[in-house]
């Protein structure tokens, strides 16, 4: 047996092998040590190998799913090796085969997956400057490819959040998730093109538009090869790929996704986030699609217009919205069920859930009679499949068993042979009662019982008090403390017939179930199309509900560059706080930058983030929290907000800040929205001030991006005198006794003061420290008054004229009497003349 195990383990050295032995999955050697540590199960030893005890650990087969889920969440891959031979007829070890290879990126089992998040498998191929990427959602059968620069890879990883990455040997990736290294030959573009064409049933890949993306094709080929190996089956639902172009989506880099907390907080939690604030979907498919939309804001205004139009139509018809919501609540996760059917890993209740969802399609179609192009396309996609629905309605019980091996899946009266076999087992009770009655009468033993258990089968039980009445045809089967168990020829004949009938019934059900999967397979593409339509309908209906109940509005789209928001609110903070103060935002080529000043805790960062979130929601075609919102063309959204370091990467807080700022300055365009908060605060005052000034000036004159620039450097407010496209705004606060009241309203003009000491007091800084700070502040302010007002730090060189030293120098030279100077005095005079000659 260990030879058999080692032969299988040798094929999968970097994966954990679940080796089936009776009612357990066993792990051996290093696998056992690792699994015991990760799962908290008992590590033991048994037998010896090479003179050393064999370490082993195991989990019950009926509870294996929960252990698999934990291992996969920890990034481990698992090989499941099942017994396929019959122990009764096997000579030597029972034959075993690998039936499943489960990796974090190839999950399809409902019990192992997060129903609200897509599971993505990503493959990367590269050359010196370019990366080819291919990613697959196996459960939905969607493959996408793209070719991008090395610098764009972090943004792709942040957007996709892949569950697993496939890399060629030699490529290193800054990615914390599971990584699988593949041989370089598996990324051969020519071989990949042939394999992909064969998979898609086409002559070549010309129809897919990937001729100019050889690296992406190479990555897709490696990905396809890996998935086929792990699934041990064909992939009939994978029938094509799509190409992602750079100008398709509004670009959000990794820092922006993190700072805006779209689907995950800065602490890594699921709420409160933008997604948690707007998600009112009622299906798992809809929840996943809404998450996808938030991470993929569109630049195509026609697509956004269709979404807005559909949401408006649904918002105006409350009874329709209510009816659709009720129907959608009853829909199962058709997308993942169809994927499991294609991979032949579906379970009985998947088929009953599919049947129940297909039952609802005609009614959903009937409801979607609105004059909306987007809703019309959804109506067309929700095509009922009467033949498939009829088959499932006849074949599958209303409430089938959870697993096929238990039986009770196929409905009665669907298959005559199965009904006959079931009758043999189900009528056993009547036969046993009749036999018990007859045997009691024949033997005169009133306490005689005819019973059954899985270990000994059928038997007649007689207490020791009546042993002398036992007939000659009784054969002892088991002796108990107070009774004897017997078998008779008649009971034995019935046992053979009944037990074999049950086994044959289970085998028949398995065959019929496989035939059902065969019948579903040709309909999988249509089922996936229907699932996609139901998911979109769920998102649109739920957003119409948000529009109606949250006092939000639908965005408008302008041709000119700019953002105009009236009475905008932060979608997340508004749900957490009570009374939120709305604020306007106006950005255009003539009002390109808002320089925001004001106290800490005054709301500068909230104001900036709400502008970005409203803009992003608009680019997703979703309602926004405002009185009105007009959004012009947007190609990128950048943020530089908050302070954090990268200790593992050896980068200080200031280095992280400058790296993110550098990316913004290099890539921002006239159609970009840029949020910059407290640039330059991580270094000395004059260094930070100079960097902040230079950054603001570059964005004004070179990038010309739409910018919100928050700062405590009040000297920067003077930039408005040199650049008319910069406007000073501020958020104010007022002191009320010892309290500080933040007004949270954005007003024109620069702030008067920053209230830093008052905020420190609110934060709980000790009173003695606050008093000392106030005293020192008064001393600094008095010293500044004595020195006179500070000049303009950023006056242009041509405007600043240094004092001419020549007149004073000539006057000093005329008064000089060299003959009267000692050598020491002459040297001192020379130094004095040098100092006098320098410009002031």
Tab-separated table of C-alpha atoms in Angstrom, residues 111-282:
chain	number	residue	atom	x	y	z
A	111	UNK	CA	-18.931	24.468	-0.149
A	112	UNK	CA	-15.383	25.612	-0.896
A	113	UNK	CA	-16.128	28.981	-2.535
A	114	UNK	CA	-17.139	32.465	-1.432
A	115	UNK	CA	-20.488	32.901	-3.152
A	116	UNK	CA	-20.072	36.700	-3.336
A	117	UNK	CA	-16.621	36.754	-4.922
A	118	UNK	CA	-15.291	35.391	-8.210
A	119	UNK	CA	-12.486	32.845	-7.963
A	120	UNK	CA	-9.831	33.878	-10.490
A	121	UNK	CA	-6.887	31.861	-11.792
A	122	UNK	CA	-4.221	34.098	-13.383
A	123	UNK	CA	-1.337	33.111	-15.650
A	124	UNK	CA	1.505	35.466	-16.665
A	125	UNK	CA	4.060	35.299	-19.462
A	126	UNK	CA	6.670	37.991	-19.979
A	127	UNK	CA	9.598	39.409	-21.863
A	128	UNK	CA	11.870	42.277	-20.825
A	129	UNK	CA	9.223	45.019	-20.936
A	130	UNK	CA	5.839	43.416	-21.571
A	131	UNK	CA	3.594	41.037	-19.657
A	132	UNK	CA	0.979	38.771	-21.178
A	133	UNK	CA	-1.860	37.970	-18.786
A	134	UNK	CA	-4.688	35.444	-19.017
A	135	UNK	CA	-7.233	34.885	-16.296
A	136	UNK	CA	-10.063	32.386	-15.949
A	137	UNK	CA	-13.220	32.191	-13.884
A	138	UNK	CA	-13.599	28.417	-14.134
A	139	UNK	CA	-17.003	28.290	-12.459
A	140	UNK	CA	-18.439	30.598	-15.140
A	141	UNK	CA	-16.260	29.463	-18.055
A	142	UNK	CA	-14.929	32.993	-18.773
A	143	UNK	CA	-11.370	33.535	-19.994
A	144	UNK	CA	-9.899	36.992	-20.572
A	145	UNK	CA	-6.480	38.026	-21.889
A	146	UNK	CA	-4.531	41.277	-21.975
A	147	UNK	CA	-1.052	42.470	-22.827
A	148	UNK	CA	0.366	45.253	-20.674
A	149	UNK	CA	3.559	46.867	-19.482
A	150	UNK	CA	5.456	45.696	-16.399
A	151	UNK	CA	4.434	48.885	-14.572
A	152	UNK	CA	0.739	48.107	-15.055
A	153	UNK	CA	0.941	44.667	-13.449
A	154	UNK	CA	0.361	45.820	-9.807
A	155	UNK	CA	-2.873	47.540	-10.865
A	156	UNK	CA	-4.042	44.346	-12.607
A	157	UNK	CA	-3.336	42.248	-9.512
A	158	UNK	CA	-5.190	44.731	-7.301
A	159	UNK	CA	-8.180	44.687	-9.651
A	160	UNK	CA	-8.456	40.923	-10.131
A	161	UNK	CA	-7.270	39.719	-6.701
A	162	UNK	CA	-6.513	36.269	-8.153
A	163	UNK	CA	-6.850	33.217	-5.940
A	164	UNK	CA	-3.791	31.639	-7.592
A	165	UNK	CA	-1.068	32.718	-10.026
A	166	UNK	CA	0.735	30.575	-12.622
A	167	UNK	CA	4.222	31.828	-13.435
A	168	UNK	CA	7.049	30.630	-15.680
A	169	UNK	CA	10.201	29.588	-13.874
A	170	UNK	CA	12.438	32.605	-13.367
A	171	UNK	CA	9.638	35.158	-12.981
A	172	UNK	CA	9.211	36.662	-9.513
A	173	UNK	CA	6.007	38.410	-8.526
A	174	UNK	CA	5.153	40.688	-5.598
A	175	UNK	CA	2.002	38.746	-4.762
A	176	UNK	CA	1.080	37.321	-1.387
A	177	UNK	CA	-1.278	34.617	-2.668
A	178	UNK	CA	-0.477	31.079	-3.882
A	179	UNK	CA	1.959	30.924	-6.795
A	180	UNK	CA	2.607	27.907	-9.006
A	181	UNK	CA	5.778	27.760	-11.109
A	182	UNK	CA	5.456	26.027	-14.481
A	183	UNK	CA	8.121	24.988	-16.950
A	184	UNK	CA	9.031	27.591	-19.576
A	185	UNK	CA	7.945	25.311	-22.454
A	186	UNK	CA	4.375	25.439	-21.176
A	187	UNK	CA	4.302	29.122	-22.175
A	188	UNK	CA	5.098	28.489	-25.847
A	189	UNK	CA	2.853	30.774	-27.935
A	190	UNK	CA	2.659	28.516	-31.016
A	191	UNK	CA	1.632	25.465	-29.014
A	192	UNK	CA	-0.763	27.598	-26.966
A	193	UNK	CA	-2.518	28.919	-30.095
A	194	UNK	CA	-3.068	25.369	-31.349
A	195	UNK	CA	-4.402	24.132	-27.996
A	196	UNK	CA	-6.741	27.105	-27.622
A	197	UNK	CA	-8.092	26.762	-31.165
A	198	UNK	CA	-8.748	23.064	-30.521
A	199	UNK	CA	-10.546	23.904	-27.263
A	200	UNK	CA	-12.723	26.551	-28.943
A	201	UNK	CA	-13.432	24.380	-31.990
A	202	UNK	CA	-11.951	26.889	-34.434
A	203	UNK	CA	-9.306	26.719	-37.132
A	204	UNK	CA	-7.190	29.408	-35.480
A	205	UNK	CA	-7.527	32.388	-33.129
A	206	UNK	CA	-8.061	35.061	-35.779
A	207	UNK	CA	-11.683	35.603	-34.752
A	208	UNK	CA	-10.669	36.407	-31.176
A	209	UNK	CA	-8.416	39.393	-32.002
A	210	UNK	CA	-5.254	38.169	-30.308
A	211	UNK	CA	-2.885	38.218	-33.279
A	212	UNK	CA	-0.983	41.174	-31.794
A	213	UNK	CA	-0.754	39.631	-28.314
A	214	UNK	CA	1.547	36.584	-28.439
A	215	UNK	CA	2.456	36.799	-24.747
A	216	UNK	CA	-1.199	36.826	-23.735
A	217	UNK	CA	-1.802	33.766	-25.947
A	218	UNK	CA	1.168	32.011	-24.325
A	219	UNK	CA	-0.251	32.715	-20.858
A	220	UNK	CA	-3.707	31.493	-21.923
A	221	UNK	CA	-2.223	28.263	-23.251
A	222	UNK	CA	-0.405	27.547	-19.984
A	223	UNK	CA	-3.558	28.334	-18.047
A	224	UNK	CA	-5.671	25.973	-20.186
A	225	UNK	CA	-3.152	23.167	-19.820
A	226	UNK	CA	-3.045	23.580	-16.031
A	227	UNK	CA	-6.823	23.578	-15.659
A	228	UNK	CA	-7.228	20.452	-17.777
A	229	UNK	CA	-4.676	18.664	-15.641
A	230	UNK	CA	-6.345	19.637	-12.390
A	231	UNK	CA	-9.925	18.969	-13.484
A	232	UNK	CA	-9.210	15.562	-15.028
A	233	UNK	CA	-11.913	16.328	-17.574
A	234	UNK	CA	-12.751	18.347	-20.648
A	235	UNK	CA	-13.925	21.955	-20.280
A	236	UNK	CA	-17.000	22.090	-22.531
A	237	UNK	CA	-18.258	25.377	-21.098
A	238	UNK	CA	-15.030	27.190	-22.031
A	239	UNK	CA	-15.805	28.139	-25.611
A	240	UNK	CA	-13.887	31.358	-26.214
A	241	UNK	CA	-11.894	34.237	-24.764
A	242	UNK	CA	-12.205	37.998	-24.693
A	243	UNK	CA	-9.453	40.579	-25.090
A	244	UNK	CA	-9.247	43.457	-22.641
A	245	UNK	CA	-8.024	46.727	-24.168
A	246	UNK	CA	-6.274	49.512	-22.167
A	247	UNK	CA	-8.922	52.140	-22.981
A	248	UNK	CA	-11.873	49.942	-21.986
A	249	UNK	CA	-11.989	50.823	-18.275
A	250	UNK	CA	-11.212	53.823	-16.074
A	251	UNK	CA	-7.815	53.031	-14.642
A	252	UNK	CA	-7.478	52.682	-10.866
A	253	UNK	CA	-4.069	51.814	-9.487
A	254	UNK	CA	-3.554	49.637	-6.416
A	255	UNK	CA	-3.205	52.633	-4.059
A	256	UNK	CA	-6.462	54.152	-5.293
A	257	UNK	CA	-8.436	50.934	-4.822
A	258	UNK	CA	-7.032	50.648	-1.320
A	259	UNK	CA	-7.569	54.292	-0.328
A	260	UNK	CA	-11.139	54.470	-1.645
A	261	UNK	CA	-12.081	51.226	0.174
A	262	UNK	CA	-14.215	49.950	-2.692
A	263	UNK	CA	-14.725	46.374	-1.493
A	264	UNK	CA	-12.340	46.106	1.451
A	265	UNK	CA	-11.432	48.493	4.260
A	266	UNK	CA	-7.872	49.545	4.996
A	267	UNK	CA	-7.943	46.923	7.767
A	268	UNK	CA	-8.951	44.209	5.296
A	269	UNK	CA	-12.584	43.943	6.449
A	270	UNK	CA	-15.657	43.595	4.219
A	271	UNK	CA	-17.486	46.560	5.795
A	272	UNK	CA	-17.937	49.463	5.893
A	273	UNK	CA	-17.004	49.827	2.213
A	274	UNK	CA	-18.566	51.262	-0.913
A	275	UNK	CA	-19.812	47.783	-1.858
A	276	UNK	CA	-21.389	47.153	1.544
A	277	UNK	CA	-23.149	50.535	1.351
A	278	UNK	CA	-24.764	49.999	-2.064
A	279	UNK	CA	-25.194	46.213	-2.276
A	280	UNK	CA	-28.892	45.333	-2.101
A	281	UNK	CA	-28.695	42.382	-4.487
A	282	UNK	CA	-30.677	39.244	-3.654
